[in-house]
Amino acid sequence: GPQAAEMGLVNRSVPLAELKEAAQELLASVLRQPQHALSHAKTAVKASQRTSLEEGQLFESQEFGQCFEHRFFVELMREQLKDGTLTTTARLPEGFWDEEA
């Protein structure tokens, strides 16, 4: 429940009556992502279920790295870093993008 969300064990907690709607919202956001990135994520999750934590993390890192082989992924991350919508990373210093040649 809410305690698990506060501890970071789950992303979100909703009342049972709202579960279907919340699941549909989550699925819609996941399915908006590039198909190749979803495939790599799925492969990493499956591999982590049959390996040690260390091996699973290594495999996940390798799968994530393969996403950068696609120009779309690189441009998407670059755009999100520039406009500040990529919340999983620190905000870059003001003027960072202006220094590019």
PDB file of C-alpha atoms in Angstrom:
ATOM      1  CA  GLY A   1       0.000   0.000   0.000  1.00  0.00           C
ATOM      2  CA  PRO A   2       1.046   3.584   0.594  1.00  0.00           C
ATOM      3  CA  GLN A   3       3.850   2.485   2.946  1.00  0.00           C
ATOM      4  CA  ALA A   4       5.481   0.463   0.137  1.00  0.00           C
ATOM      5  CA  ALA A   5       5.344   3.524  -2.121  1.00  0.00           C
ATOM      6  CA  GLU A   6       6.897   5.703   0.598  1.00  0.00           C
ATOM      7  CA  MET A   7       9.721   3.173   1.014  1.00  0.00           C
ATOM      8  CA  GLY A   8      10.381   3.113  -2.738  1.00  0.00           C
ATOM      9  CA  LEU A   9       9.355  -0.538  -3.126  1.00  0.00           C
ATOM     10  CA  VAL A  10       6.611   0.329  -5.601  1.00  0.00           C
ATOM     11  CA  ASN A  11       6.110   3.280  -7.941  1.00  0.00           C
ATOM     12  CA  ARG A  12       2.523   3.962  -7.032  1.00  0.00           C
ATOM     13  CA  SER A  13      -0.259   2.764  -4.766  1.00  0.00           C
ATOM     14  CA  VAL A  14      -3.933   3.121  -5.692  1.00  0.00           C
ATOM     15  CA  PRO A  15      -7.209   1.999  -4.135  1.00  0.00           C
ATOM     16  CA  LEU A  16      -8.537  -1.280  -5.540  1.00  0.00           C
ATOM     17  CA  ALA A  17     -11.440   0.543  -7.238  1.00  0.00           C
ATOM     18  CA  GLU A  18      -8.897   2.577  -9.276  1.00  0.00           C
ATOM     19  CA  LEU A  19      -6.575  -0.321 -10.103  1.00  0.00           C
ATOM     20  CA  LYS A  20      -7.799  -1.002 -13.658  1.00  0.00           C
ATOM     21  CA  GLU A  21      -7.639   2.660 -14.671  1.00  0.00           C
ATOM     22  CA  ALA A  22      -4.191   3.117 -13.102  1.00  0.00           C
ATOM     23  CA  ALA A  23      -2.876  -0.019 -14.821  1.00  0.00           C
ATOM     24  CA  GLN A  24      -4.187   1.208 -18.180  1.00  0.00           C
ATOM     25  CA  GLU A  25      -2.488   4.593 -17.672  1.00  0.00           C
ATOM     26  CA  LEU A  26       0.793   2.896 -16.811  1.00  0.00           C
ATOM     27  CA  LEU A  27       0.578   0.559 -19.793  1.00  0.00           C
ATOM     28  CA  ALA A  28      -0.211   3.460 -22.137  1.00  0.00           C
ATOM     29  CA  SER A  29       2.903   5.320 -20.965  1.00  0.00           C
ATOM     30  CA  VAL A  30       5.055   2.206 -21.382  1.00  0.00           C
ATOM     31  CA  LEU A  31       3.744   1.496 -24.881  1.00  0.00           C
ATOM     32  CA  ARG A  32       4.623   5.046 -26.004  1.00  0.00           C
ATOM     33  CA  GLN A  33       8.300   4.129 -25.610  1.00  0.00           C
ATOM     34  CA  PRO A  34      10.415   2.910 -28.564  1.00  0.00           C
ATOM     35  CA  GLN A  35       9.791  -0.777 -29.287  1.00  0.00           C
ATOM     36  CA  HIS A  36      13.502  -1.655 -29.339  1.00  0.00           C
ATOM     37  CA  ALA A  37      13.945  -0.176 -25.841  1.00  0.00           C
ATOM     38  CA  LEU A  38      10.975  -2.183 -24.537  1.00  0.00           C
ATOM     39  CA  SER A  39      12.437  -5.354 -26.056  1.00  0.00           C
ATOM     40  CA  HIS A  40      15.785  -4.760 -24.354  1.00  0.00           C
ATOM     41  CA  ALA A  41      14.061  -4.063 -21.030  1.00  0.00           C
ATOM     42  CA  LYS A  42      11.981  -7.228 -21.299  1.00  0.00           C
ATOM     43  CA  THR A  43      15.073  -9.293 -22.102  1.00  0.00           C
ATOM     44  CA  ALA A  44      16.904  -7.839 -19.094  1.00  0.00           C
ATOM     45  CA  VAL A  45      13.999  -8.542 -16.722  1.00  0.00           C
ATOM     46  CA  LYS A  46      13.723 -12.138 -17.906  1.00  0.00           C
ATOM     47  CA  ALA A  47      17.487 -12.654 -17.550  1.00  0.00           C
ATOM     48  CA  SER A  48      17.517 -11.192 -14.036  1.00  0.00           C
ATOM     49  CA  GLN A  49      15.000 -13.799 -12.923  1.00  0.00           C
ATOM     50  CA  ARG A  50      17.425 -16.628 -13.621  1.00  0.00           C
ATOM     51  CA  THR A  51      20.774 -15.114 -12.609  1.00  0.00           C
ATOM     52  CA  SER A  52      22.474 -13.629  -9.584  1.00  0.00           C
ATOM     53  CA  LEU A  53      21.987  -9.948  -8.767  1.00  0.00           C
ATOM     54  CA  GLU A  54      25.457  -9.098 -10.079  1.00  0.00           C
ATOM     55  CA  GLU A  55      24.936 -11.000 -13.342  1.00  0.00           C
ATOM     56  CA  GLY A  56      21.478  -9.461 -13.756  1.00  0.00           C
ATOM     57  CA  GLN A  57      22.851  -5.942 -13.309  1.00  0.00           C
ATOM     58  CA  LEU A  58      25.601  -6.601 -15.844  1.00  0.00           C
ATOM     59  CA  PHE A  59      23.088  -7.979 -18.328  1.00  0.00           C
ATOM     60  CA  GLU A  60      20.794  -4.985 -17.772  1.00  0.00           C
ATOM     61  CA  SER A  61      23.696  -2.609 -18.380  1.00  0.00           C
ATOM     62  CA  GLN A  62      24.563  -4.374 -21.641  1.00  0.00           C
ATOM     63  CA  GLU A  63      20.949  -4.299 -22.826  1.00  0.00           C
ATOM     64  CA  PHE A  64      20.624  -0.601 -21.955  1.00  0.00           C
ATOM     65  CA  GLY A  65      23.805   0.160 -23.880  1.00  0.00           C
ATOM     66  CA  GLN A  66      22.322  -1.439 -26.985  1.00  0.00           C
ATOM     67  CA  CYS A  67      19.523   1.150 -26.956  1.00  0.00           C
ATOM     68  CA  PHE A  68      22.121   3.770 -27.919  1.00  0.00           C
ATOM     69  CA  GLU A  69      22.718   1.959 -31.209  1.00  0.00           C
ATOM     70  CA  HIS A  70      19.488   3.581 -32.400  1.00  0.00           C
ATOM     71  CA  ARG A  71      19.711   7.264 -33.287  1.00  0.00           C
ATOM     72  CA  PHE A  72      16.123   7.839 -32.126  1.00  0.00           C
ATOM     73  CA  PHE A  73      17.014   6.871 -28.550  1.00  0.00           C
ATOM     74  CA  VAL A  74      20.087   9.101 -28.491  1.00  0.00           C
ATOM     75  CA  GLU A  75      18.143  12.093 -29.831  1.00  0.00           C
ATOM     76  CA  LEU A  76      15.267  11.497 -27.414  1.00  0.00           C
ATOM     77  CA  MET A  77      17.592  11.439 -24.395  1.00  0.00           C
ATOM     78  CA  ARG A  78      19.442  14.489 -25.670  1.00  0.00           C
ATOM     79  CA  GLU A  79      16.163  16.383 -26.055  1.00  0.00           C
ATOM     80  CA  GLN A  80      14.975  15.356 -22.589  1.00  0.00           C
ATOM     81  CA  LEU A  81      18.272  16.375 -21.001  1.00  0.00           C
ATOM     82  CA  LYS A  82      18.150  19.731 -22.752  1.00  0.00           C
ATOM     83  CA  ASP A  83      14.601  20.604 -21.745  1.00  0.00           C
ATOM     84  CA  GLY A  84      14.839  19.063 -18.272  1.00  0.00           C
ATOM     85  CA  THR A  85      12.134  16.420 -18.665  1.00  0.00           C
ATOM     86  CA  LEU A  86      14.483  13.479 -18.035  1.00  0.00           C
ATOM     87  CA  THR A  87      13.926  13.331 -14.280  1.00  0.00           C
ATOM     88  CA  THR A  88      16.239  10.386 -13.619  1.00  0.00           C
ATOM     89  CA  THR A  89      19.336  12.509 -14.182  1.00  0.00           C
ATOM     90  CA  ALA A  90      20.716  15.644 -12.612  1.00  0.00           C
ATOM     91  CA  ARG A  91      19.877  18.957 -14.247  1.00  0.00           C
ATOM     92  CA  LEU A  92      22.736  20.127 -16.451  1.00  0.00           C
ATOM     93  CA  PRO A  93      24.330  23.509 -15.734  1.00  0.00           C
ATOM     94  CA  GLU A  94      22.737  26.534 -17.421  1.00  0.00           C
ATOM     95  CA  GLY A  95      24.367  27.166 -20.809  1.00  0.00           C
ATOM     96  CA  PHE A  96      25.679  23.602 -21.157  1.00  0.00           C
ATOM     97  CA  TRP A  97      24.117  23.130 -24.607  1.00  0.00           C
ATOM     98  CA  ASP A  98      25.339  26.544 -25.793  1.00  0.00           C
ATOM     99  CA  GLU A  99      28.960  25.384 -25.507  1.00  0.00           C
ATOM    100  CA  GLU A 100      28.607  22.761 -28.222  1.00  0.00           C
ATOM    101  CA  ALA A 101      30.514  23.239 -31.424  1.00  0.00           C
TER     102      ALA A 101
END
